[in-house]
Coordinates of C-alpha atoms and ligand atoms in Angstrom, one line a residue:
M14 CA -42.7 74.4 -64.1
D15 CA -39.2 73.0 -64.2
H16 CA -39.2 70.0 -61.8
R17 CA -35.5 70.0 -61.2
S18 CA -35.1 73.6 -60.0
D19 CA -38.3 73.0 -58.0
Q20 CA -36.6 70.1 -56.1
A21 CA -33.4 72.2 -55.7
K22 CA -35.5 74.9 -54.1
Q23 CA -37.1 72.3 -51.8
Y24 CA -33.7 71.0 -50.7
R25 CA -32.5 74.5 -50.0
R26 CA -35.5 75.1 -47.8
L27 CA -35.0 71.8 -46.0
Y28 CA -31.4 72.6 -45.2
G29 CA -32.2 76.0 -44.0
R30 CA -31.8 77.6 -40.6
R31 CA -33.9 75.1 -38.8
W32 CA -31.7 72.2 -39.9
R33 CA -28.5 74.1 -39.2
N34 CA -29.7 74.7 -35.6
Y35 CA -30.8 71.1 -35.3
R36 CA -27.5 69.8 -36.7
E37 CA -25.6 71.9 -34.2
R38 CA -27.6 70.6 -31.2
Y39 CA -27.4 67.1 -32.5
L40 CA -23.6 67.1 -32.9
R41 CA -23.3 68.5 -29.4
R42 CA -25.2 65.5 -28.1
H43 CA -23.6 63.0 -30.5
P44 CA -20.1 64.5 -31.0
L45 CA -18.4 61.3 -32.3
C46 CA -18.5 59.6 -35.7
V47 CA -20.3 56.3 -35.1
M48 CA -18.4 54.5 -37.9
C49 CA -15.1 55.5 -36.5
Q50 CA -16.2 54.4 -33.1
R51 CA -16.9 50.9 -34.5
E52 CA -13.4 50.9 -35.9
G53 CA -12.1 51.8 -32.4
K54 CA -11.2 55.3 -33.5
V55 CA -12.4 58.5 -31.9
T56 CA -13.2 61.1 -34.5
P57 CA -15.4 64.2 -34.1
A58 CA -18.5 64.0 -36.2
T59 CA -19.2 66.9 -38.5
V60 CA -22.1 65.6 -40.6
V61 CA -25.6 64.6 -39.5
D62 CA -26.2 61.8 -41.9
H63 CA -29.7 60.7 -43.1
I64 CA -29.5 56.9 -42.8
T65 CA -32.3 56.5 -45.3
D66 CA -32.2 59.0 -48.2
H67 CA -35.1 61.3 -47.4
K68 CA -35.6 62.4 -51.0
S69 CA -37.1 65.6 -49.5
D70 CA -39.7 63.6 -47.5
L71 CA -40.3 65.8 -44.5
D72 CA -41.0 62.9 -42.1
L73 CA -37.8 61.1 -43.0
F74 CA -35.9 64.3 -43.0
W75 CA -36.8 65.1 -39.4
D76 CA -37.0 61.6 -38.0
P77 CA -34.3 61.4 -35.2
D78 CA -34.1 57.6 -35.8
N79 CA -33.0 58.4 -39.3
H80 CA -30.0 60.5 -38.2
Q81 CA -26.5 59.4 -37.3
P82 CA -23.4 61.4 -36.6
L83 CA -20.5 60.9 -39.1
C84 CA -17.2 62.4 -40.0
K85 CA -17.0 63.7 -43.5
P86 CA -14.8 60.9 -44.9
H87 CA -17.2 58.3 -43.6
H88 CA -20.2 60.1 -44.8
D89 CA -18.9 60.4 -48.3
R90 CA -17.4 56.9 -48.3
D91 CA -20.7 55.3 -47.1
K92 CA -22.8 57.0 -49.7
Q93 CA -20.3 56.1 -52.4
A94 CA -20.1 52.5 -51.3
E95 CA -23.8 52.2 -51.3
T96 CA -24.1 53.4 -54.9
H97 CA -21.3 51.0 -56.1
K98 CA -22.2 47.9 -54.2
G99 CA -26.0 48.1 -54.2
F100 CA -26.3 47.8 -50.4
S101 CA -25.8 50.0 -47.4
V102 CA -22.6 49.4 -45.5
R103 CA -24.2 50.9 -42.4
V104 CA -24.4 49.0 -39.2
G105 CA -27.0 49.3 -36.5
D106 CA -26.6 49.9 -32.8
D107 CA -25.8 46.2 -32.3
G108 CA -22.9 46.4 -34.7
Y109 CA -24.5 44.4 -37.4
P110 CA -25.3 45.6 -40.9
V111 CA -28.8 46.9 -41.1
D112 CA -29.2 46.3 -44.8
P113 CA -30.5 42.8 -45.6
R114 CA -28.7 43.1 -48.9
H115 CA -25.4 43.3 -47.0
P116 CA -23.3 40.1 -47.5
A117 CA -22.7 39.8 -43.8
A118 CA -26.4 39.8 -43.1
R119 CA -27.1 36.8 -45.3
Ligands
ZN167 ZN1 -15.7 58.4 -39.3

């Protein structure tokens, strides 16, 4: 069996109706982008981001602690930055970077 199309199928299933419903409820409870808030801006969140890439792991995918509300630009920027820099630019509830590889955490 082709592994790649298998994974694509799995992703499609993960992001199915259950996730869409969850996402809607989540964004109602967490309507603002957390990264914009840290910059002192108020921006509606449109993406429920997986803080740690779930890689189609169900536990990670549905773990509420692994979710954060983001606006689309921040979501895309964060993911890109991570790929380029080799560390996550995400910060925790206390405002400090959560990734030990982050220069500010050293
Ligand atoms: Zn934002």
